[in-house]
Coordinates of C-alpha atoms and ligand atoms in Angstrom, one line a residue:
X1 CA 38.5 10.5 -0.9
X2 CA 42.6 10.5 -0.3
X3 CA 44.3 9.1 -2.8
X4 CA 45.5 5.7 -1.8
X5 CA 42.7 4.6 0.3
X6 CA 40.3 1.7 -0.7
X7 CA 36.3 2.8 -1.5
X8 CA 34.0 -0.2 -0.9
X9 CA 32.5 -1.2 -3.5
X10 CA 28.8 -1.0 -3.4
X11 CA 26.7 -4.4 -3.4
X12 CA 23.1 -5.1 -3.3
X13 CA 21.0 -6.5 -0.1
X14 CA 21.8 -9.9 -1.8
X15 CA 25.5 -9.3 -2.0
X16 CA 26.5 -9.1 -5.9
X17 CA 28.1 -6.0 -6.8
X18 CA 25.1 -3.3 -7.4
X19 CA 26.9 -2.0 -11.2
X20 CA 24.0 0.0 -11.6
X21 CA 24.3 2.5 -8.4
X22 CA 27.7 3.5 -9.4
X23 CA 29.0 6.4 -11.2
X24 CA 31.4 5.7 -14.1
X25 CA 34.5 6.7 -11.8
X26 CA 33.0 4.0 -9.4
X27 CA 32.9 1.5 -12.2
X28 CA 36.5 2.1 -13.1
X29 CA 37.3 0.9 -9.6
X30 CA 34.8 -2.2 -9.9
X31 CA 36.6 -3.1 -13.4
X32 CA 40.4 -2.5 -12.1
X33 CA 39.0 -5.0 -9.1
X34 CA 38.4 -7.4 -12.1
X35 CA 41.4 -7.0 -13.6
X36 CA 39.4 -4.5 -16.7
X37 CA 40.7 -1.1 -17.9
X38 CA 39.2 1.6 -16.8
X39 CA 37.3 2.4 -20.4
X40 CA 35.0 -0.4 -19.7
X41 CA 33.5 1.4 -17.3
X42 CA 32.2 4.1 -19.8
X43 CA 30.7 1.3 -22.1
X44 CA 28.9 -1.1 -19.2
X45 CA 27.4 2.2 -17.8
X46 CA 26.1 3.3 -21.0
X47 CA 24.4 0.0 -21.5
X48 CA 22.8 0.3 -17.9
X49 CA 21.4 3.3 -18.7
X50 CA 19.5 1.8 -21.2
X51 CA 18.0 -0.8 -19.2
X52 CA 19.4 -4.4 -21.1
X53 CA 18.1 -7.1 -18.9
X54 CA 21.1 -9.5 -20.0
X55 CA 24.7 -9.1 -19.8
X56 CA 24.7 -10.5 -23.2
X57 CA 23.5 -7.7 -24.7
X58 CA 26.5 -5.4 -24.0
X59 CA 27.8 -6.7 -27.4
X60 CA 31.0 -4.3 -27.2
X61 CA 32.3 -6.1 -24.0
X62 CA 34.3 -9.3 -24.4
X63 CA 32.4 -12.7 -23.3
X64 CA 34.7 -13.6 -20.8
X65 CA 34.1 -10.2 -19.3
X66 CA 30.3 -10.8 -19.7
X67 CA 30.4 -14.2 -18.1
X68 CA 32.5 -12.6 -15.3
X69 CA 29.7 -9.9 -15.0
X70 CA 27.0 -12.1 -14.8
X71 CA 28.7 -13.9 -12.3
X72 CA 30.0 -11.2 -9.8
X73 CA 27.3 -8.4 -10.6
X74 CA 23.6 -7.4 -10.6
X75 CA 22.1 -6.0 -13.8
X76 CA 19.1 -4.9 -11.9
X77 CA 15.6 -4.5 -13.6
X78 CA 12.3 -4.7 -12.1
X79 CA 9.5 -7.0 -13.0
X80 CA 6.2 -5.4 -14.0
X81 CA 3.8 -7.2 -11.0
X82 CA 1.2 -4.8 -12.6
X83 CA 0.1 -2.2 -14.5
X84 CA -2.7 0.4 -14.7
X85 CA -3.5 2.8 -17.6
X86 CA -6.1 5.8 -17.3
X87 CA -8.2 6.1 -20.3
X88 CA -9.4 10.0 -19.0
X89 CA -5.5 10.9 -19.3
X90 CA -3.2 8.4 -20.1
X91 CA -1.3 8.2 -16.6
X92 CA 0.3 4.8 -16.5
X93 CA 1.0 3.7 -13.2
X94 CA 2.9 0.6 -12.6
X95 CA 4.0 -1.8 -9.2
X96 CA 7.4 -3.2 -9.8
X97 CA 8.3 -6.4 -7.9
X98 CA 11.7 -6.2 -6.8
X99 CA 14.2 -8.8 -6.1
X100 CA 13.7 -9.7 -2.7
X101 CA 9.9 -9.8 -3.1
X102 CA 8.7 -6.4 -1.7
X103 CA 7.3 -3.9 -4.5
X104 CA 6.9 -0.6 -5.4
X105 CA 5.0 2.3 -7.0
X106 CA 5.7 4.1 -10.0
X107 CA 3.3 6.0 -12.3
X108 CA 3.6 8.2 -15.4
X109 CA 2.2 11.6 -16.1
X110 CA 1.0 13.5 -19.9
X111 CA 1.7 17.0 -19.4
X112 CA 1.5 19.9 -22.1
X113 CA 5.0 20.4 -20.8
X114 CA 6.5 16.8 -21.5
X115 CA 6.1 13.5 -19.4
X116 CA 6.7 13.1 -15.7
X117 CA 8.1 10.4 -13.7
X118 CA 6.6 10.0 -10.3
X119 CA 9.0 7.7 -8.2
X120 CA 9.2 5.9 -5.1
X121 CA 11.9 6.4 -2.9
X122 CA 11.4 3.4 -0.1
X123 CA 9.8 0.3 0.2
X124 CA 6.7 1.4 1.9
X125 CA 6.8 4.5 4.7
X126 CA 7.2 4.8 8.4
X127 CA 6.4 8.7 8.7
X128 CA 2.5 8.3 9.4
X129 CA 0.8 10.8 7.7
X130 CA -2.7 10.2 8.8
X131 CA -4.2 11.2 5.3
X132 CA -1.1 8.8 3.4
X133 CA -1.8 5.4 1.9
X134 CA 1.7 4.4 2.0
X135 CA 2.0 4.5 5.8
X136 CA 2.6 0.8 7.1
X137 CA 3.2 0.1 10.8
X138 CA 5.3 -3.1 9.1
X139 CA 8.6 -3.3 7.9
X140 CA 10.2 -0.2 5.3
X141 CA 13.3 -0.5 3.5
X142 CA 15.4 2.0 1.1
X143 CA 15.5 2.1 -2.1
X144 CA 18.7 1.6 -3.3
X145 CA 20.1 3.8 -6.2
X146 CA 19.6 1.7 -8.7
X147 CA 16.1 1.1 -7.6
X148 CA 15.1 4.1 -8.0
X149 CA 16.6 4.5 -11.3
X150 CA 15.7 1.6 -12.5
X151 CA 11.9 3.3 -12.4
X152 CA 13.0 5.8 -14.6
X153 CA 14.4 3.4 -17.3
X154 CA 11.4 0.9 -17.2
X155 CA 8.8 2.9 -16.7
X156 CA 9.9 4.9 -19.9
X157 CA 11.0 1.9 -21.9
X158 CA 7.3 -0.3 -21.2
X159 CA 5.1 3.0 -21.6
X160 CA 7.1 4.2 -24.4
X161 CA 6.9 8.1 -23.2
X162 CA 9.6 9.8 -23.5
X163 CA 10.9 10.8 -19.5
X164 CA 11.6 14.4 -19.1
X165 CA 10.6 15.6 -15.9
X166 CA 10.8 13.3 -12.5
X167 CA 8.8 14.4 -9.1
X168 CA 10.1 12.3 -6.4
X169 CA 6.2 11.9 -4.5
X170 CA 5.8 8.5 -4.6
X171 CA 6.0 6.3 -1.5
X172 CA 8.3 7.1 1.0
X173 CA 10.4 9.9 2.4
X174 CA 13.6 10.8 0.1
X175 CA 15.1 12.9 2.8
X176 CA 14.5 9.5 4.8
X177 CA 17.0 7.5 2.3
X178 CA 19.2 10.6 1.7
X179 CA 22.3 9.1 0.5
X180 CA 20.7 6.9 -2.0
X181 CA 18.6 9.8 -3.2
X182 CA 21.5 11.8 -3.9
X183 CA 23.3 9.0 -5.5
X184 CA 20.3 8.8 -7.8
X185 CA 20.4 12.3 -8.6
X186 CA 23.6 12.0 -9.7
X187 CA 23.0 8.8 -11.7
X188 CA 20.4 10.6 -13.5
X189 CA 21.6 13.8 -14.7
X190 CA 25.0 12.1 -16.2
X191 CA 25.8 13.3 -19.2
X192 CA 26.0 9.7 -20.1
X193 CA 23.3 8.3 -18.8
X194 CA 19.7 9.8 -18.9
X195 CA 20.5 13.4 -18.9
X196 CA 17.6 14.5 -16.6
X197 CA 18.8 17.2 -15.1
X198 CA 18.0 19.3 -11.6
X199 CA 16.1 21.9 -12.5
X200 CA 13.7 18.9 -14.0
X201 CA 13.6 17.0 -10.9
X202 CA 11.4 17.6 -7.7
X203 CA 11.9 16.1 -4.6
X204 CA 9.4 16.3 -1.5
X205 CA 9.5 16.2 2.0
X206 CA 7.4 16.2 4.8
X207 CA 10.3 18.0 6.4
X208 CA 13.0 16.3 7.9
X209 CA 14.7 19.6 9.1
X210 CA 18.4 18.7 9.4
X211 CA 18.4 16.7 6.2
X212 CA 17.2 20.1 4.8
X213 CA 20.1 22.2 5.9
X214 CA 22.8 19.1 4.2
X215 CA 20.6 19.1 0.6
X216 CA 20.6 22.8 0.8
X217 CA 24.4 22.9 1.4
X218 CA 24.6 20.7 -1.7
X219 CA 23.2 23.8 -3.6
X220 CA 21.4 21.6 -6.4
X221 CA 19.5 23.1 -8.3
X222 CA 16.3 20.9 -7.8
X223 CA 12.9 21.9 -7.0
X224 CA 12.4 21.2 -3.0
X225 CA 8.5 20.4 -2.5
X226 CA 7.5 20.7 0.9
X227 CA 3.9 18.6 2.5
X228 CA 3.3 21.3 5.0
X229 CA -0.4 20.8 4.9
X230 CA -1.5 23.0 8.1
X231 CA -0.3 26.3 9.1
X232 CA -0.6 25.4 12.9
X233 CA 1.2 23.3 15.2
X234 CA -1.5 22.2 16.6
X235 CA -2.9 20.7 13.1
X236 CA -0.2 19.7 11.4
X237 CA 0.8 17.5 14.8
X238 CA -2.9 15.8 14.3
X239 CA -2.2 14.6 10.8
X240 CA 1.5 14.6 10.6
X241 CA 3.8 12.6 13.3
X242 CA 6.6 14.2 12.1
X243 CA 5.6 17.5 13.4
X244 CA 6.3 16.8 16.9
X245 CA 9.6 16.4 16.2
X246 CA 10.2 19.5 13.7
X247 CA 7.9 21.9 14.3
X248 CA 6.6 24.2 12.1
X249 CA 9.0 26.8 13.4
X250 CA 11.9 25.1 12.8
X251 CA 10.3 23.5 9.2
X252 CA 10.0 27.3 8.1
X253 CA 13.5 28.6 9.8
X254 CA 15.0 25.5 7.5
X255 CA 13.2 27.1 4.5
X256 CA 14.1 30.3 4.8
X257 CA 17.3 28.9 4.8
X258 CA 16.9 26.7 2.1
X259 CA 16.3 29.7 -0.1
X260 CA 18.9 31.7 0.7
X261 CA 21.6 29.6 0.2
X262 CA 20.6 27.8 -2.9
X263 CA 18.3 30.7 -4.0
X264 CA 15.6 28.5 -5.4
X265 CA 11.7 29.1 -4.6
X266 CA 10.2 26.1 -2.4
X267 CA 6.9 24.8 -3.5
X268 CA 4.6 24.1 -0.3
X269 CA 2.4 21.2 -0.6
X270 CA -0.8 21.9 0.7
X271 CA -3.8 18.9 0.8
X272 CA -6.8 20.4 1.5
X273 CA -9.3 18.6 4.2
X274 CA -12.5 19.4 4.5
X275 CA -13.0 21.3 8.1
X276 CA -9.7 20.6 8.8
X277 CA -7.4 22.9 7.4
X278 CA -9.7 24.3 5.0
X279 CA -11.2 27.5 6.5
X280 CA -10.4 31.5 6.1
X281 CA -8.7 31.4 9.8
X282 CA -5.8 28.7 8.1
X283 CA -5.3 31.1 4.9
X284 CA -4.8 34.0 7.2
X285 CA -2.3 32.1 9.3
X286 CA -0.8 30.1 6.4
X287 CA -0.2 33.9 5.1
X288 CA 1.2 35.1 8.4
X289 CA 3.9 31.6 8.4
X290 CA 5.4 32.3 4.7
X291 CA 5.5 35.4 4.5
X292 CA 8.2 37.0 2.7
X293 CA 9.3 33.9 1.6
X294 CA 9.5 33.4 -2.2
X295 CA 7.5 30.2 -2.6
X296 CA 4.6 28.4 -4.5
X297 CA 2.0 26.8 -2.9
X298 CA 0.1 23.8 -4.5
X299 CA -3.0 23.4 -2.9
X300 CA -4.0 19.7 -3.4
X301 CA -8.0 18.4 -3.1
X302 CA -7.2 15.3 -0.5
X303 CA -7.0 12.2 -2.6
X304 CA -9.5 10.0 -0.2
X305 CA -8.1 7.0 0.9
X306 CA -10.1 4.2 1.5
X307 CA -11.3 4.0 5.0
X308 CA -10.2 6.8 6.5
X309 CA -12.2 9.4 8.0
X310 CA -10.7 12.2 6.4
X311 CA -12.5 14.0 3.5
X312 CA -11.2 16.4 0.5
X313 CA -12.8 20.0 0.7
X314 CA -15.3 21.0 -1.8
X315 CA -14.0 22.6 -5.1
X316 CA -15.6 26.0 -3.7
X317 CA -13.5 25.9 -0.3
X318 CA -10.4 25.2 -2.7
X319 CA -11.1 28.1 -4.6
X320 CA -11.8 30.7 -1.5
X321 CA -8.5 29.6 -0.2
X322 CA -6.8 30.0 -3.5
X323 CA -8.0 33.5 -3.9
X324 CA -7.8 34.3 -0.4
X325 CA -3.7 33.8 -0.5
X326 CA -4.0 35.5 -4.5
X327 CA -5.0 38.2 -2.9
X328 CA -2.1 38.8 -0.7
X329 CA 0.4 38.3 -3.2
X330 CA 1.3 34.5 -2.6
X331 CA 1.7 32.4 -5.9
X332 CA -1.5 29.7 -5.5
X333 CA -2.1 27.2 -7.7
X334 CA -4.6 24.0 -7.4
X335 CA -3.4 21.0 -8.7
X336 CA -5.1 19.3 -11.4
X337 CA -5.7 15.7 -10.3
X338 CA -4.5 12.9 -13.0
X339 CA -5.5 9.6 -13.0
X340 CA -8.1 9.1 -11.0
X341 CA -9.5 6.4 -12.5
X342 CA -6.9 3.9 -11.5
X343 CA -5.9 4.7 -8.3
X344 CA -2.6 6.7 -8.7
X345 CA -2.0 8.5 -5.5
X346 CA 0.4 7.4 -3.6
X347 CA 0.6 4.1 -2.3
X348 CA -2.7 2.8 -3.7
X349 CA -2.2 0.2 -5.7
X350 CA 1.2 -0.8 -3.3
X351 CA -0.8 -1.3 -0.5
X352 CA -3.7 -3.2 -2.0
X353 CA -1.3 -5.8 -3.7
X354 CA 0.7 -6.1 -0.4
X355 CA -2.9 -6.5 1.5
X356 CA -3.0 -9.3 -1.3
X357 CA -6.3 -7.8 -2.4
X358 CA -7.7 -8.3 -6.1
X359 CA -9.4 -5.6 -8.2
Ligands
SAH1 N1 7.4 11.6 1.9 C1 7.4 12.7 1.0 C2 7.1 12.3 -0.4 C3 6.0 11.4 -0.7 S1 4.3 11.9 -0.6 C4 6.5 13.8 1.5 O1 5.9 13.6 2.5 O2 6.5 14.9 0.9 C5 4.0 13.0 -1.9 C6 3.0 14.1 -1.6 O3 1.7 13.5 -1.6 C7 3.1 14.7 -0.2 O4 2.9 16.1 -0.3 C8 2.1 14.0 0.6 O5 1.8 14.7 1.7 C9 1.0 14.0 -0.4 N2 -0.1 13.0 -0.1 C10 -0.1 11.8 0.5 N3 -1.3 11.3 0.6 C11 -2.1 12.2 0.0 C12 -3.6 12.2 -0.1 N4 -4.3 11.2 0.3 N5 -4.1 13.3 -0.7 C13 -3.3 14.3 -1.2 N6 -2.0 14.3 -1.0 C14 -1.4 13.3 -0.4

């Protein structure tokens, strides 16, 4: 930005100035706007981070500032519409009502490793995956920065795990919402706000090529998660919309890409469906796609979603496929499915409570 020239300030869908998207440089301009020295900024981000749900609470602010705040600014903050707790593993998954009425997904993970964040990145999804809960024909909206960051702070707060790790999987596209995303990212890692940094956040795609090529520019150092899912055009077009207009040639070309410029592995998401995509013909040609390409690949037993006609492969499939791509060198691991019990993948629990179904 030029010196001189006059960045808008950003504002949420209901028009109040949205305090918790903004860096602390963007805050100084908010506060200079209301006549406030620029070290305000520092404090009112702090408390942000932290997730007050009262301007009162910023005790080190003056009250006139505070009743200006309140006045002219959104604090954020999510309501808890409901919440879900695994007793097999202790996943929490939560849907947050937001302001204008629409909700969202969020759910927390126990790992060995720490505690994960999985976070939703739009109001509902407009890719139409054919084996997806969160696809809606209805309307979508993004997330704005503060949205998605506010999932982070509440979710840790309510379920009292300490965040260290965030995937964003939840519903929507992040590459879809790009600008926000980024924002987020940056909200995140600041060294005065939550501190999560890159190489503890994963964000997937389901391969929005040219979005792709401007995050790997970026050069973060994030783990980029890609839903490939078939190793064929021809399959991948059947359960994935988005294939006809990146195909897989182009989704792999982007890859490639990806790697060498930001040098970081991908990690290939891979649900497995039984007859689908599942057989010793889609491990040889999943082979033949990645190879030399330093990756991961997560093979995934479908998560069946209610209704539809599509059905996970057998653990014995799983495993021949695993072993198969072991055996040629690829890095193949099966994910352990966590909280099963209370319907945590993706878009479950959204789109029953928008349905306005009880459980
Ligand atoms: N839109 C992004 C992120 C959200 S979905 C994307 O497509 O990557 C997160 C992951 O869950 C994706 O890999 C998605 O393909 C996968 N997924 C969605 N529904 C699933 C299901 N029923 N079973 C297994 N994986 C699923």
């Amino acid at each position: 930005m030029n010196a001189g020239t006059t960045e808008t300030i950003r504002t949420t869908p209901e028009g109040k100035a949205d305090l918790k998207s903004m860096l602390p440089q963007e805050l100084e301009q908010y506060m200079a706007s209301v006549g406030q020295p620029p070290y305000r900024a520092n404090q009112v981000f702090r408390w942000l981070s932290q997730g007050i749900t009262d301007f009162d609470q910023m005790s080190d602010l003056p009250k006139s500032l505070r009743e200006t705040l309140a006045q002219t600014a959104d604090l954020g903050g999510p309501r808890i519409a409901r919440k879900q707790v695994s007793k097999r593993d202790g996943t929490v998954k939560y849907l947050f009502g937001l302001a204008d009425g629409n909700c969202v997904e969020t759910v927390v993970m126990q790992y060995a490793h720490g505690n994960s964040v999985c976070l939703s990145t739009q109001a509902g999804c407009h890719m139409g995956c054919a084996f997806c809960a969160s696809f809606e024909k209805g309307e979508t909206r993004n997330l704005t920065p503060a949205e998605i960051l506010d999932q982070v702070i509440f979710a840790g707060l309510d379920s009292g795990l300490s965040i260290s790790n965030i995937v964003l999987m939840g519903t929507g596209e992040p590459l879809d919402n790009y600008d926000n995303v980024i924002q987020f990212l940056r909200l995140v890692g600041h060294e005065r706000g939550l501190r999560i940094g890159m190489r503890h956040i994963s964000l997937s795609t389901c391969g929005l090529v040219p979005r792709i090529y401007d995050l790997a520019a970026l050069k973060l150092q994030l783990t980029l998660s890609v839903s490939l899912h078939a190793p064929t055009d021809e399959i991948r077009s059947q359960i994935m919309p988005i294939n006809n207009k990146y195909p897989l040639a182009q989704l792999i070309r982007a890859c490639r890409d990806y790697f060498e410029t930001t040098g970081r592995r991908i990690s290939f998401e891979y649900a497995m469906i039984a007859g689908l995509n599942d057989g010793r013909d889609c491990a040889q040609a999943l082979c033949g796609l990645l190879r030399g390409l330093p990756c991961h690949i997560n093979l995934i037993p479908l998560n069946h979603v209610e209704g539809s006609p599509l059905k996970p492969s057998g653990r014995e499939t799983v495993r021949r496929f695993q072993q198969y791509l072991q055996g040629r060198g690829f890095n193949a691991t099966v994910r352990r499915s966590l909280g099963g019990d209370i319907d945590a993948s993706c878009g479950q629990l959204r789109r029953k409570a928008m349905a306005g179904k009880k459980d």
